[in-house]
Tab-separated table of C-alpha atoms in Angstrom:
chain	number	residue	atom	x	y	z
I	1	UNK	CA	0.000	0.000	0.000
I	2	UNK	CA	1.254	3.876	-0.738
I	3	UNK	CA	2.676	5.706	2.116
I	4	UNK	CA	-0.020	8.482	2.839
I	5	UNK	CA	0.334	11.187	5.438
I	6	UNK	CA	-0.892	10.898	9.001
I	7	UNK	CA	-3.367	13.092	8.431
I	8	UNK	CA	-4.301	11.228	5.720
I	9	UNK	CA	-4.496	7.902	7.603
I	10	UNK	CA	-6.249	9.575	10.169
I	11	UNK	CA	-9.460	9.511	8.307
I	12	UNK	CA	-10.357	5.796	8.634
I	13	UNK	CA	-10.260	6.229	12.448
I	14	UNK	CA	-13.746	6.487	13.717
I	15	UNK	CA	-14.270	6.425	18.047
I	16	UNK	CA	-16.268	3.976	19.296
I	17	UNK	CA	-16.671	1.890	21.986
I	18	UNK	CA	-15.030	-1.014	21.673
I	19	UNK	CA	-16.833	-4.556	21.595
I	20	UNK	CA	-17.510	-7.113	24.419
I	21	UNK	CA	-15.586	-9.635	24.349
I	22	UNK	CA	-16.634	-12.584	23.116
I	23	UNK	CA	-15.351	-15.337	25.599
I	24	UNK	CA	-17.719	-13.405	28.180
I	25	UNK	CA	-20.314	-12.639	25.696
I	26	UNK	CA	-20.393	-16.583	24.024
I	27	UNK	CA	-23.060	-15.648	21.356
I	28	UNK	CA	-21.715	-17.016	18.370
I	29	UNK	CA	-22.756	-20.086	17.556
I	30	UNK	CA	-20.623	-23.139	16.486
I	31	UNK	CA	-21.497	-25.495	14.468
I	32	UNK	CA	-20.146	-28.914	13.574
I	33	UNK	CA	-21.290	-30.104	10.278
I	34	UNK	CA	-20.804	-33.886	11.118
I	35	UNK	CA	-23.409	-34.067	13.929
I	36	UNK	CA	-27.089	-34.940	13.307
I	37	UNK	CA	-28.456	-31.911	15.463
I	38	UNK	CA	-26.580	-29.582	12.817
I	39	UNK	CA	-29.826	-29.096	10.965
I	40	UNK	CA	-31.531	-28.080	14.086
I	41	UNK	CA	-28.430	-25.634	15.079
I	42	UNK	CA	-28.273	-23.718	11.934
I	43	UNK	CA	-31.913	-22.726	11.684
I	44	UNK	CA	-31.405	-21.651	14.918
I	45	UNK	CA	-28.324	-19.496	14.738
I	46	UNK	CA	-29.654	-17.804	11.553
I	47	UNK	CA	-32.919	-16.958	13.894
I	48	UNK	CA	-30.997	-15.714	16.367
I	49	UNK	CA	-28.177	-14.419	15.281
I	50	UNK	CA	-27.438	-14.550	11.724
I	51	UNK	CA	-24.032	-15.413	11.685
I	52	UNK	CA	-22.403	-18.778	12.626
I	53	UNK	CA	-19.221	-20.969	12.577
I	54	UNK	CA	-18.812	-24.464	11.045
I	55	UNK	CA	-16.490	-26.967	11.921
I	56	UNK	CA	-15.943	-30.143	9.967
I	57	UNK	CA	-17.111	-28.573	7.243
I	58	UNK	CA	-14.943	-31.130	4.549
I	59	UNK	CA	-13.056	-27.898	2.700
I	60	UNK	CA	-9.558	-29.943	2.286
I	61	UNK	CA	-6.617	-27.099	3.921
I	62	UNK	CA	-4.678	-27.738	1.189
I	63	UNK	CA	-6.836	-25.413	-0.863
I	64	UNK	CA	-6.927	-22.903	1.741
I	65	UNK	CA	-2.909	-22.755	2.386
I	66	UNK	CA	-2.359	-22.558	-1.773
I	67	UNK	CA	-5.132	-19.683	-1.887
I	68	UNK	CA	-3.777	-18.008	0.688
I	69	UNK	CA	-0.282	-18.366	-0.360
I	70	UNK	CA	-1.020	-17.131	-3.790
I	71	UNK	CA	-2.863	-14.299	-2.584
I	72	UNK	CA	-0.100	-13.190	-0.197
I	73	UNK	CA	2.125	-12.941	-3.343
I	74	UNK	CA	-0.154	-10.858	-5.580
I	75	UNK	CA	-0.494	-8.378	-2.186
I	76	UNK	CA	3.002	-8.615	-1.645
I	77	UNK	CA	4.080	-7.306	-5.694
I	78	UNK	CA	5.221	-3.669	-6.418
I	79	UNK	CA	1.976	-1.143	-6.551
I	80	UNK	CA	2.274	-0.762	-9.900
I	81	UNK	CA	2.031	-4.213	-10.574
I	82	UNK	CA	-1.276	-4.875	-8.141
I	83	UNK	CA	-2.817	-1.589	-10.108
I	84	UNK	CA	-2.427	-3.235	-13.539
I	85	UNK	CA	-5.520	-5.534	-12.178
I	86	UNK	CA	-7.185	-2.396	-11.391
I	87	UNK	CA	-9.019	-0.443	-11.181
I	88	UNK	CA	-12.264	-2.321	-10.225
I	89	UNK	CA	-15.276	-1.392	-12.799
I	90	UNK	CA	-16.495	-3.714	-10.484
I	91	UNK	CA	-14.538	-6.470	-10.732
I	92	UNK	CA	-10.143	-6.024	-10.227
I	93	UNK	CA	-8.085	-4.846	-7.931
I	94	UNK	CA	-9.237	-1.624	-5.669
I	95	UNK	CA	-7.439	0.202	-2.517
I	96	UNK	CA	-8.500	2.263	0.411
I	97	UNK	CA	-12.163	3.121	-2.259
I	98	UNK	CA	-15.150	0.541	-1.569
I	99	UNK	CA	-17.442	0.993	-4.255
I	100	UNK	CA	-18.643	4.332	-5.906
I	101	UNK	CA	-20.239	5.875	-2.913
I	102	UNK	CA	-17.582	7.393	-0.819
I	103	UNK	CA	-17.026	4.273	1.351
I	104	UNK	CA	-13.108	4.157	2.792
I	105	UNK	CA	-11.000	1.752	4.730
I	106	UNK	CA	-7.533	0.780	5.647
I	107	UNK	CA	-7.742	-1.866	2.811
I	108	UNK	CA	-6.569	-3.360	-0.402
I	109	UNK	CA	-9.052	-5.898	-2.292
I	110	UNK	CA	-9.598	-8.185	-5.335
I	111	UNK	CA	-12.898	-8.775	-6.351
I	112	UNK	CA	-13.781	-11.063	-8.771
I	113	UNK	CA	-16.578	-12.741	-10.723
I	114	UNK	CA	-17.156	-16.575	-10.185
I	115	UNK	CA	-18.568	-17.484	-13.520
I	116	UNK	CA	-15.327	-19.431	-14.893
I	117	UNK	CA	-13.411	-17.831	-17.064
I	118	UNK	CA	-14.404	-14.499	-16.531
I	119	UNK	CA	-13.435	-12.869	-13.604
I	120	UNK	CA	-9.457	-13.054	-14.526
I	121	UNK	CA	-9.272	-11.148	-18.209
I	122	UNK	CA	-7.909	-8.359	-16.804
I	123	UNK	CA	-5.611	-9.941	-14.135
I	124	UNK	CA	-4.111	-12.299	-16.886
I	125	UNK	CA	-3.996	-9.719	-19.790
I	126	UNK	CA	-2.015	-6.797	-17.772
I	127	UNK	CA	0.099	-8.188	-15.775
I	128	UNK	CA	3.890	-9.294	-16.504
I	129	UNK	CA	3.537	-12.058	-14.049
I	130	UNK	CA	1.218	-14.046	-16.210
I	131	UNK	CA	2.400	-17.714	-14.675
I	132	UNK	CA	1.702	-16.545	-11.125
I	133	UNK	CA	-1.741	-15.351	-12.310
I	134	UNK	CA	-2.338	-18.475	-14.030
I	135	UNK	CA	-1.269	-20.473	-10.469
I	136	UNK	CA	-3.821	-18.130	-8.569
I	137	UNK	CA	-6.700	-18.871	-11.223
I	138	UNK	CA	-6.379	-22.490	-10.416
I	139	UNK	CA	-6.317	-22.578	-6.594
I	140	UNK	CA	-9.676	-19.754	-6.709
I	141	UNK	CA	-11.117	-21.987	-8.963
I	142	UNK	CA	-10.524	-25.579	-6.914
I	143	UNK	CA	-11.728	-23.101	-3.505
I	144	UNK	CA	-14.496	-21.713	-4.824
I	145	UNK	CA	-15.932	-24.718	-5.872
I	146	UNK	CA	-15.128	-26.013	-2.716
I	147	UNK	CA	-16.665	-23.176	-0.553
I	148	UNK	CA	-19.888	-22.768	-2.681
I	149	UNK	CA	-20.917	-26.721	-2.251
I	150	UNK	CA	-20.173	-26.475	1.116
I	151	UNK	CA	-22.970	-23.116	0.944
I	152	UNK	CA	-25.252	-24.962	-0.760
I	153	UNK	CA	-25.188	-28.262	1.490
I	154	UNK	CA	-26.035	-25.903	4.480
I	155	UNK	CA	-28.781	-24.335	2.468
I	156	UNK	CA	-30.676	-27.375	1.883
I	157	UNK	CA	-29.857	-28.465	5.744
I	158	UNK	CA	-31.493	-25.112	6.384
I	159	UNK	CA	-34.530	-25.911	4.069
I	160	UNK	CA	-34.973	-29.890	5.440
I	161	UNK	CA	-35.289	-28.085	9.375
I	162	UNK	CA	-37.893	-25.723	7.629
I	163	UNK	CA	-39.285	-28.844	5.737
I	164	UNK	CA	-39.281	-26.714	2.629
I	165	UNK	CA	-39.685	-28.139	-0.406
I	166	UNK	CA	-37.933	-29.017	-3.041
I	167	UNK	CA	-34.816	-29.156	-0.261
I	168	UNK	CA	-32.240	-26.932	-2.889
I	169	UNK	CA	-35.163	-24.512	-2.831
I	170	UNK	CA	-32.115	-22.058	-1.699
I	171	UNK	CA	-28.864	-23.586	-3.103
I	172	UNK	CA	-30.436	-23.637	-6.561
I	173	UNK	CA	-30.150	-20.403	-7.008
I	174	UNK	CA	-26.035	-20.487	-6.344
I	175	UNK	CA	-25.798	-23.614	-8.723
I	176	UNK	CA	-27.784	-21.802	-11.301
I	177	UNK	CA	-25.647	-21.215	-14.157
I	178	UNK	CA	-26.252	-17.448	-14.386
I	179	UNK	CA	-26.249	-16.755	-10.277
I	180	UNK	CA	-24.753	-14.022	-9.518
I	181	UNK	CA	-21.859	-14.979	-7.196
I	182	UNK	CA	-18.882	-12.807	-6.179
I	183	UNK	CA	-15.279	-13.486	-4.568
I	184	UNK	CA	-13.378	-11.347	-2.482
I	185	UNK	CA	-10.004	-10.830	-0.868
I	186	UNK	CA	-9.119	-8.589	1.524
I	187	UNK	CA	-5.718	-8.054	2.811
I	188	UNK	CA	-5.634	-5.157	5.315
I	189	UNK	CA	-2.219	-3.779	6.235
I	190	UNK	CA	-0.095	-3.496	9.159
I	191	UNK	CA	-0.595	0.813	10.382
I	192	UNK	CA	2.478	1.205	13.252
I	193	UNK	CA	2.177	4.825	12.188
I	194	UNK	CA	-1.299	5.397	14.122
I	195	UNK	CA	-0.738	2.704	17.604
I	196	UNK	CA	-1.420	6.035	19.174
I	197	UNK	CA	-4.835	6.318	18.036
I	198	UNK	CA	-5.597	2.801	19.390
I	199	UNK	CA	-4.790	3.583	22.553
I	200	UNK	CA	-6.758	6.807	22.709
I	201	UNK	CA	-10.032	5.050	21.625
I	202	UNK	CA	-9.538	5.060	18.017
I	203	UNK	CA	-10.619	2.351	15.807
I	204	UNK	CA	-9.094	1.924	12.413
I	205	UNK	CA	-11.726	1.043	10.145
I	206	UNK	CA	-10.339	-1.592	7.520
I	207	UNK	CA	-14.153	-2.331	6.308
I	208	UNK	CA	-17.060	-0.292	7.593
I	209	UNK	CA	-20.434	-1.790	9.341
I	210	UNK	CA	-22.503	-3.064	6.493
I	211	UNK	CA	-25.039	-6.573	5.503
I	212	UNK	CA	-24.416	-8.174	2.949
I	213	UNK	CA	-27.460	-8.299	0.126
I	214	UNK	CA	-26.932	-11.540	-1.105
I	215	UNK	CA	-28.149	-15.044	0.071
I	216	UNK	CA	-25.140	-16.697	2.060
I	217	UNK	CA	-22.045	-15.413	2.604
I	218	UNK	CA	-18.336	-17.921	3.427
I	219	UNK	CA	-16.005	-15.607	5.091
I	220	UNK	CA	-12.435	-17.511	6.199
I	221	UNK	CA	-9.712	-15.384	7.491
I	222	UNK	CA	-6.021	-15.989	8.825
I	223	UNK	CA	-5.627	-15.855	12.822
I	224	UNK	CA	-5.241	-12.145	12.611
I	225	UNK	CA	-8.493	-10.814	14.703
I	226	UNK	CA	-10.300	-7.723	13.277
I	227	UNK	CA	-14.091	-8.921	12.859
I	228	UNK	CA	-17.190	-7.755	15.069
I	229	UNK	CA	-20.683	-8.006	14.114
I	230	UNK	CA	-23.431	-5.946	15.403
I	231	UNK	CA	-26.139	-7.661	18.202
I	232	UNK	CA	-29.844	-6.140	17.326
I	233	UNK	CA	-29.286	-4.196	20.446
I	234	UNK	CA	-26.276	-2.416	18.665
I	235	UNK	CA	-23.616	-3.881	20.883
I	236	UNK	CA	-20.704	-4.798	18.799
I	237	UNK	CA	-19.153	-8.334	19.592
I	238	UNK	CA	-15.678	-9.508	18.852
I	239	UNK	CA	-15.022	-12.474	16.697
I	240	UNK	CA	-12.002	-14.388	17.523
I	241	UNK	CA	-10.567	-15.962	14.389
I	242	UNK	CA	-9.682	-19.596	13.590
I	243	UNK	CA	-8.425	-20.037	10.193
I	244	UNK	CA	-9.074	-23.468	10.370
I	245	UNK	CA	-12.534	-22.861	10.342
I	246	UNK	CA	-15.574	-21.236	7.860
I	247	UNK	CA	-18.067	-17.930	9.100
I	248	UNK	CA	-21.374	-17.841	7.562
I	249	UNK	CA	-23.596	-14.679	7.653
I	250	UNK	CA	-26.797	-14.919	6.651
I	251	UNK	CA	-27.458	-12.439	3.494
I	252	UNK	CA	-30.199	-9.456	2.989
I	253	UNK	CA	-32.054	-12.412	0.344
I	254	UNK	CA	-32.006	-14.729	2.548
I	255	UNK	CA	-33.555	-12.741	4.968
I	256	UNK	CA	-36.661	-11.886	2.727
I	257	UNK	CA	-36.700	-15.480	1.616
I	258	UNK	CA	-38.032	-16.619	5.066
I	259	UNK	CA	-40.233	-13.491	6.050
I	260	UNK	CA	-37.622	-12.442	8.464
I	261	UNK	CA	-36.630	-15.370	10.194
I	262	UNK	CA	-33.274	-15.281	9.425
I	263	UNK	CA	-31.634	-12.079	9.956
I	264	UNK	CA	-29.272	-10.334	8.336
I	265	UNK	CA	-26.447	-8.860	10.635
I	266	UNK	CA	-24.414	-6.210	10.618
I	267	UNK	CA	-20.419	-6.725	10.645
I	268	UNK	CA	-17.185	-4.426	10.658
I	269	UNK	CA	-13.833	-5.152	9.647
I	270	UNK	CA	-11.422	-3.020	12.167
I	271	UNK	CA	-7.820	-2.885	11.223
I	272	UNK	CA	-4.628	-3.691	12.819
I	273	UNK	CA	-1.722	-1.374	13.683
I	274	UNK	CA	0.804	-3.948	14.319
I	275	UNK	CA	-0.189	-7.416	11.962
I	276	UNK	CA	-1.623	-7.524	8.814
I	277	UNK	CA	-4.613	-9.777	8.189
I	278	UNK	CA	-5.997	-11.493	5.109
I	279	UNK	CA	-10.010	-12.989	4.636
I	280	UNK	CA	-11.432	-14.504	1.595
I	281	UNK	CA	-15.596	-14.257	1.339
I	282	UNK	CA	-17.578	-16.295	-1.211
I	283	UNK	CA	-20.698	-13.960	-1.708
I	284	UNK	CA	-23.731	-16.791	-3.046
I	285	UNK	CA	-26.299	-14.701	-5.152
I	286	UNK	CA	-29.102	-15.307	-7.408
I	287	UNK	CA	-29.363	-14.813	-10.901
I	288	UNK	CA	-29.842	-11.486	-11.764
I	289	UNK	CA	-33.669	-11.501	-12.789
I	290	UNK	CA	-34.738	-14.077	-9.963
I	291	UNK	CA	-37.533	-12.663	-7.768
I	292	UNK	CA	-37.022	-12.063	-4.365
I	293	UNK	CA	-39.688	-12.498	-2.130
I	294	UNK	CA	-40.947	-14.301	0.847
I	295	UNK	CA	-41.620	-18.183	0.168
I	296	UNK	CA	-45.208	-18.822	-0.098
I	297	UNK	CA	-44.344	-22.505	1.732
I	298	UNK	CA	-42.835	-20.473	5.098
I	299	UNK	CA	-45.914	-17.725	5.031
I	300	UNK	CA	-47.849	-19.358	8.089
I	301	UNK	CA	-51.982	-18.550	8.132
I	302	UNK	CA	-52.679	-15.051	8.080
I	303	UNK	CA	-48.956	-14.277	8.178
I	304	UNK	CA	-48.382	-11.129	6.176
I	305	UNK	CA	-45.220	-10.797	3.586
I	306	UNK	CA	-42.830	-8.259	5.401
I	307	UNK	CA	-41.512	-7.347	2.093
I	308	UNK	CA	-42.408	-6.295	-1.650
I	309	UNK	CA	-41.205	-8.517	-4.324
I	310	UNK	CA	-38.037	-7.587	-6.310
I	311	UNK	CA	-35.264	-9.288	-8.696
I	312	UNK	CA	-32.260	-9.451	-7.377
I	313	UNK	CA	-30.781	-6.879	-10.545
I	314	UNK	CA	-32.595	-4.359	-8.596
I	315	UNK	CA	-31.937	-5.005	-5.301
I	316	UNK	CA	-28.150	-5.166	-6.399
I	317	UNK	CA	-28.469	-2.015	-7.984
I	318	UNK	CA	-29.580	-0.573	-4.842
I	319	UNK	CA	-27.020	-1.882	-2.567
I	320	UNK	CA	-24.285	-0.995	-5.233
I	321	UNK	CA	-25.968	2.671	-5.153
I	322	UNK	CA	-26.113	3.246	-1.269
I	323	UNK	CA	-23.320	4.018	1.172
I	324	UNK	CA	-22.242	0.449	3.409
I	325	UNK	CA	-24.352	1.683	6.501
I	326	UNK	CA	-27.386	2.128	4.611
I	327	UNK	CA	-30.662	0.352	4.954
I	328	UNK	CA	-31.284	-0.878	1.812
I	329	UNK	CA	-34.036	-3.129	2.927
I	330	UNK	CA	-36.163	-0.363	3.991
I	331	UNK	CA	-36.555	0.060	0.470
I	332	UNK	CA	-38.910	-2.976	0.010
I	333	UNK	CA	-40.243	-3.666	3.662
I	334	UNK	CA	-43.857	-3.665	3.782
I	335	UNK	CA	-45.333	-0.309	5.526
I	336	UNK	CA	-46.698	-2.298	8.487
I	337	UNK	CA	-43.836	-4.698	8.769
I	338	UNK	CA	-41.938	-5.850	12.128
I	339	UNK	CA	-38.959	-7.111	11.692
């Protein structure tokens, strides 16, 4: 990342207070994948909480170490090399700018389209380390498979515990051909020049509090801490990491899929001063002109629809068009819903 100023820097510090921890605070769920209550336990957690952690989840490390060995060395290349993947129109290589709203944090990104074959052209075609590239193309490829049949196994787990039917009622819509999936890597660099800040309440904001609109969301990071998420009472909770393990979060889709049951949460990314930290997220989305509404299956007697009905190319557009901390929701909730 470019050396900037301190006043600069200072920018993406924001005061708050800071989160409870979370060994005294044990509100995150976990999860292990192998048990037969699992079906029982994810319902749950995305009723409750809307963000969980699985555990023999069958992802083989191997494609975790190569992913995020490759990634480390496409971080770790000159500036001018990272900005030949860039910049992101959406898809490449963007720092410090999320999106086109004014969003900022202490972070460097790749985003990238799942659909193979496509999400690379401009990695591949500008950059002089065109082996590399073709190394890191391979291991995304073998994860992402990897990570989105994982998704879509704990999808239709979700839908047997709702006895929904047909079971991939959800996970269809990832396998899809056309869905609209994303991936994303964040690496978020060491700051030593603002320690001070920390100490005097200061937060460094690497990613700022946001949902995330589509259905499911696979975060793994490395064993660098950094993630909260937001309790409906506001209260910020700190998420020890374990890169051995997956995060889910329950997506703004998902949520209007069951009428609110599931709820979408809130999370931050805050920086570190002293280590660097790295997370990869597999974003599962629809197809673009899928409608979005509550499932007539879930609607109980006389239970009213919280939200209007909407494709998914609009409620992207939305989300794409708002600031992070925006309720884009609000947008299509009912007048007299509740959630």
């Amino acid at each position: 990342m470019v050396a900037l100023s301190k006043s600069t820097i200072e920018q993406f510090f924001i005061k708050t207070c800071k989160p409870v921890n979370a060994l005294t605070f044990p509100q995150i769920p976990l999860i292990d994948l192998s048990q037969p209550d699992s079906k029982h336990l994810l319902v749950k957690a995305c009723q409750d909480v809307g963000f969980f952690k699985v555990v023999n989840h069958g992802i083989p490390l191997k494609f975790i170490n190569e992913l995020e060995s490759e990634a480390t060395k496409f971080f770790s290349s000159p500036q001018s090399v990272k900005e030949k993947a860039g910049p992101p129109d959406p898809f490449g290589y963007g720092n410090k700018n999320i999106g086109r709203n004014g969003d900022v944090g202490w972070v460097e990104y790749l985003l990238l389209d799942v659909k193979r074959d496509s999400h690379y052209n401009k990695l591949l075609s500008s950059s002089e380390q065109h082996q590399e590239n073709l190394n890191f193309r391979c291991v995304v490829d073998d994860y992402v498979t990897a990570v989105k049949n994982m998704a879509c196994k704990i999808l239709e787990m979700m839908a047997d515990e709702l006895k929904l039917e047909p079971r991939n009622v959800f996970s269809k819509l990832l396998m899809d051909e056309q869905s609209d999936s994303v991936f994303r890597v964040n690496y978020y660099p060491p700051c030593p020049e603002l320690q001070e800040n920390e100490i005097n309440g200061g937060n460094l904001i690497g990613f700022g509090e946001h949902t995330d609109p589509q259905i499911i969301s696979v975060l793994r990071s490395d064993n660098t801490s950094g993630l909260e998420i937001s309790l409906r009472d506001g209260s910020l909770v700190y998420v020890p990491p374990d890169s051995e393990s997956f995060f889910i979060n329950v997506g703004d889709s998902l949520q209007v899929m069951t009428n609110g049951r599931f709820k979408s949460i809130k999370h931050r990314v805050v920086a570190n001063s002293k280590k660097s930290r790295m997370s990869m997220i597999y974003f599962g989305g629809p197809p673009l002109n899928e409608k979005i509404a509550p499932l007539a299956s879930l609607l109980e007697r006389e239970e009213d629809s919280l939200y209007k009905e909407f494709t998914w190319f609009e409620y992207k557009n939305s989300a794409f068009n708002s600031t992070l901390s925006h309720n884009r929701l609000g947008l299509f909730e009912k007048i007299s819903s509740k959630i």
